[in-house]
Coordinates of N, CA and C in Angstrom, one line a residue:
X1 N 2.6 -128.7 -84.5 CA 2.2 -127.9 -83.5 C 2.0 -128.6 -82.2
X2 N 2.3 -127.8 -81.0 CA 2.1 -128.7 -79.7 C 0.9 -129.4 -79.4
X3 N 0.7 -130.3 -78.9 CA -0.4 -131.2 -78.6 C -1.5 -130.4 -77.9
X4 N -1.3 -129.5 -77.0 CA -2.3 -128.7 -76.2 C -3.0 -127.6 -77.0
X5 N -2.3 -127.0 -78.0 CA -2.9 -125.9 -78.7 C -3.3 -126.3 -80.2
X6 N -3.3 -127.4 -80.4 CA -3.5 -127.9 -82.0 C -4.8 -127.6 -82.5
X7 N -5.8 -127.7 -81.4 CA -7.3 -127.5 -81.9 C -7.8 -126.1 -81.7
X8 N -7.0 -125.2 -81.3 CA -7.3 -123.8 -81.1 C -7.5 -123.0 -82.5
X9 N -8.4 -122.1 -82.5 CA -8.3 -121.2 -83.7 C -7.0 -120.3 -83.9
X10 N -6.6 -120.1 -85.1 CA -5.2 -119.5 -85.3 C -5.2 -118.1 -84.5
X11 N -6.3 -117.3 -84.5 CA -6.2 -116.0 -83.9 C -5.9 -116.1 -82.3
X12 N -6.4 -117.2 -81.7 CA -6.1 -117.4 -80.2 C -4.4 -117.5 -80.0
X13 N -3.9 -118.3 -80.9 CA -2.5 -118.4 -80.9 C -1.7 -117.1 -81.3
X14 N -2.2 -116.5 -82.3 CA -1.7 -115.0 -82.6 C -1.8 -114.2 -81.6
X15 N -2.9 -114.1 -80.9 CA -3.1 -113.1 -79.7 C -2.2 -113.6 -78.4
X16 N -2.0 -114.9 -78.3 CA -1.1 -115.3 -77.3 C 0.3 -114.9 -77.7
X17 N 0.8 -115.0 -78.9 CA 2.1 -114.7 -79.2 C 2.3 -113.2 -79.2
X18 N 1.4 -112.4 -79.4 CA 1.3 -110.9 -79.2 C 1.5 -110.6 -77.8
X19 N 0.7 -111.3 -76.9 CA 0.7 -111.0 -75.5 C 2.1 -111.4 -75.0
X20 N 2.6 -112.6 -75.3 CA 3.9 -113.1 -74.8 C 5.0 -112.1 -75.4
X21 N 5.0 -111.6 -76.7 CA 6.0 -110.6 -77.0 C 5.9 -109.4 -76.4
X22 N 4.8 -108.8 -76.0 CA 4.8 -107.6 -75.2 C 5.3 -107.9 -73.7
X23 N 5.0 -109.0 -73.1 CA 5.4 -109.2 -71.8 C 7.0 -109.4 -71.9
X24 N 7.6 -110.1 -73.0 CA 9.0 -110.3 -73.1 C 9.6 -108.9 -73.3
X25 N 9.0 -108.1 -74.1 CA 9.6 -106.7 -74.3 C 9.7 -105.9 -73.1
X26 N 8.6 -105.9 -72.2 CA 8.6 -105.3 -71.0 C 9.6 -105.8 -70.0
X27 N 9.6 -107.0 -69.9 CA 10.6 -107.6 -69.1 C 12.1 -107.3 -69.4
X28 N 12.3 -107.1 -70.9 CA 13.7 -106.7 -71.3 C 14.0 -105.3 -70.9
X29 N 12.9 -104.5 -70.8 CA 13.2 -103.1 -70.5 C 13.8 -103.0 -69.0
X30 N 13.4 -104.0 -68.1 CA 13.8 -104.0 -66.7 C 15.3 -104.1 -66.7
X31 N 16.0 -103.2 -65.8 CA 17.4 -103.4 -65.8 C 17.8 -104.4 -64.7
X32 N 18.2 -105.5 -65.0 CA 18.7 -106.6 -64.2 C 20.2 -106.8 -64.4
X33 N 21.0 -106.4 -63.4 CA 22.4 -106.3 -63.6 C 23.1 -107.6 -63.1
X34 N 24.3 -107.9 -63.7 CA 25.2 -108.9 -63.0 C 26.2 -108.2 -62.1
X35 N 27.0 -108.8 -61.7 CA 28.1 -108.2 -60.8 C 29.2 -107.1 -61.5
X36 N 29.3 -107.5 -62.9 CA 30.1 -106.6 -63.6 C 29.3 -105.5 -64.5
X37 N 28.2 -105.3 -64.0 CA 27.3 -104.3 -64.6 C 26.8 -104.6 -66.0
X38 N 26.9 -105.9 -66.5 CA 26.3 -106.1 -67.8 C 24.8 -106.6 -67.5
X39 N 24.0 -106.4 -68.4 CA 22.5 -106.7 -68.2 C 22.2 -108.1 -68.6
X40 N 21.2 -108.6 -67.8 CA 20.6 -109.9 -68.1 C 19.2 -109.8 -68.6
X41 N 19.0 -110.3 -69.8 CA 17.7 -110.2 -70.5 C 16.8 -111.3 -70.2
X42 N 15.8 -111.1 -69.4 CA 14.9 -112.2 -69.0 C 13.8 -112.4 -70.0
X43 N 13.7 -111.6 -70.9 CA 12.5 -111.7 -72.0 C 12.8 -112.9 -72.9
X44 N 14.0 -113.3 -73.0 CA 14.2 -114.5 -73.9 C 13.4 -115.9 -73.5
X45 N 13.1 -115.8 -72.1 CA 12.3 -116.9 -71.4 C 11.0 -117.0 -72.2
X46 N 10.3 -115.9 -72.3 CA 9.0 -115.9 -72.9 C 9.0 -116.2 -74.5
X47 N 10.1 -115.9 -75.3 CA 10.2 -116.3 -76.6 C 10.3 -117.8 -76.6
X48 N 11.2 -118.5 -75.7 CA 11.3 -119.9 -75.7 C 10.0 -120.6 -75.3
X49 N 9.3 -119.9 -74.3 CA 7.9 -120.4 -73.9 C 6.9 -120.4 -75.0
X50 N 7.0 -119.3 -75.8 CA 6.2 -119.1 -77.0 C 6.5 -120.3 -78.0
X51 N 7.8 -120.5 -78.2 CA 8.3 -121.7 -79.1 C 7.7 -123.0 -78.6
X52 N 7.8 -123.1 -77.2 CA 7.4 -124.6 -76.9 C 5.9 -124.7 -76.8
X53 N 5.1 -123.6 -76.6 CA 3.7 -123.7 -76.5 C 2.9 -123.4 -77.7
X54 N 3.4 -122.6 -78.5 CA 2.8 -122.2 -79.8 C 3.3 -122.7 -81.1
X55 N 4.5 -123.0 -81.1 CA 5.3 -123.4 -82.3 C 6.2 -122.3 -82.9
X56 N 6.9 -122.7 -83.8 CA 7.9 -121.8 -84.4 C 7.4 -120.6 -85.2
X57 N 6.2 -120.7 -85.8 CA 5.6 -119.7 -86.5 C 5.3 -118.5 -85.6
X58 N 4.5 -118.9 -84.5 CA 4.1 -117.7 -83.4 C 5.3 -117.4 -82.7
X59 N 6.4 -118.1 -82.4 CA 7.5 -117.8 -81.7 C 8.3 -116.7 -82.5
X60 N 8.2 -116.6 -83.8 CA 8.8 -115.6 -84.6 C 8.3 -114.3 -84.4
X61 N 6.9 -114.3 -84.2 CA 6.3 -113.1 -83.9 C 6.6 -112.5 -82.5
X62 N 6.6 -113.4 -81.6 CA 7.2 -113.1 -80.2 C 8.5 -112.5 -80.2
X63 N 9.4 -113.2 -81.0 CA 10.8 -112.7 -81.0 C 11.0 -111.4 -81.7
X64 N 10.2 -111.0 -82.8 CA 10.3 -109.8 -83.4 C 9.9 -108.6 -82.5
X65 N 8.7 -108.9 -81.7 CA 8.3 -107.8 -80.8 C 9.2 -107.7 -79.6
X66 N 9.8 -108.7 -79.2 CA 10.8 -108.7 -78.0 C 12.2 -108.0 -78.5
X67 N 12.6 -108.2 -79.6 CA 13.6 -107.7 -80.1 C 13.5 -106.0 -80.4
X68 N 12.2 -105.9 -80.9 CA 11.9 -104.3 -81.0 C 12.1 -103.5 -79.8
X69 N 11.7 -104.1 -78.6 CA 11.9 -103.4 -77.3 C 13.4 -103.3 -77.1
X70 N 14.3 -104.2 -77.4 CA 15.7 -104.1 -77.2 C 16.2 -103.0 -78.0
X71 N 15.8 -103.0 -79.3 CA 16.1 -102.0 -80.2 C 15.8 -100.5 -79.8
X72 N 14.7 -100.5 -79.0 CA 14.1 -99.2 -78.5 C 15.2 -98.8 -77.3
X73 N 15.5 -99.6 -76.5 CA 16.3 -99.4 -75.4 C 17.8 -99.2 -75.7
X74 N 18.4 -100.0 -76.4 CA 19.8 -99.8 -76.8 C 20.2 -99.1 -78.0
X75 N 19.2 -98.9 -78.9 CA 19.5 -98.2 -80.2 C 19.9 -99.1 -81.2
X76 N 20.2 -100.3 -80.9 CA 20.7 -101.3 -81.8 C 20.1 -102.8 -81.4
X77 N 20.2 -103.7 -82.2 CA 19.7 -105.0 -81.9 C 20.6 -106.1 -82.4
X78 N 21.9 -105.8 -82.1 CA 22.9 -106.9 -82.4 C 22.7 -108.1 -81.6
X79 N 22.1 -108.0 -80.5 CA 21.8 -109.3 -79.7 C 20.8 -110.2 -80.3
X80 N 20.2 -109.8 -81.3 CA 19.2 -110.5 -82.2 C 19.9 -111.9 -82.7
X81 N 21.2 -111.8 -83.0 CA 21.9 -112.9 -83.5 C 21.9 -114.0 -82.4
X82 N 22.3 -113.7 -81.2 CA 22.4 -114.6 -80.2 C 20.9 -115.2 -79.8
X83 N 19.9 -114.4 -79.8 CA 18.5 -114.9 -79.5 C 18.2 -116.0 -80.6
X84 N 18.4 -115.5 -81.9 CA 18.0 -116.4 -82.9 C 18.6 -117.7 -82.9
X85 N 20.0 -117.7 -82.7 CA 20.7 -118.9 -82.5 C 20.2 -119.8 -81.4
X86 N 19.9 -119.2 -80.2 CA 19.5 -119.8 -79.0 C 18.0 -120.5 -79.3
X87 N 17.2 -119.8 -80.0 CA 15.9 -120.4 -80.3 C 16.0 -121.5 -81.4
X88 N 16.9 -121.3 -82.3 CA 17.3 -122.4 -83.3 C 17.8 -123.7 -82.7
X89 N 18.7 -123.6 -81.6 CA 19.2 -124.6 -80.8 C 18.1 -125.3 -80.1
X90 N 17.1 -124.5 -79.5 CA 16.0 -125.2 -78.7 C 15.2 -125.8 -79.7
X91 N 15.0 -125.5 -81.0 CA 14.1 -126.1 -81.8 C 14.8 -127.6 -82.2
X92 N 16.1 -127.5 -82.2 CA 16.8 -128.8 -82.5 C 16.7 -129.8 -81.3
X93 N 17.0 -129.3 -80.1 CA 17.0 -130.1 -78.9 C 15.5 -130.6 -78.6
X94 N 14.6 -129.7 -78.6 CA 13.3 -129.8 -78.2 C 12.4 -129.8 -79.6
X95 N 12.2 -130.8 -80.4 CA 11.4 -130.5 -81.5 C 10.0 -130.3 -81.2
X96 N 9.5 -129.3 -81.9 CA 8.1 -128.9 -81.8 C 7.2 -129.3 -82.8

């Protein structure tokens, strides 16, 4: 567990993960387009932030909530594979 949050009760981290997940989901609902009209999903930033601040257990909660918003918007969540791989690579590069 990260050094800054290791002495906090578990429900504080859980509520922080829920809050970051909702923020990530709402940011994913914003249409931010590239030049070729493909969308840029900025909500992944909050999932990585949750991974770095809270650890992988709470980042999974944030990840599931964020992906739920994408499923709501697009009707599918195929992008979950890319997000999962990206979060896994960050755990290898920056061990928490």
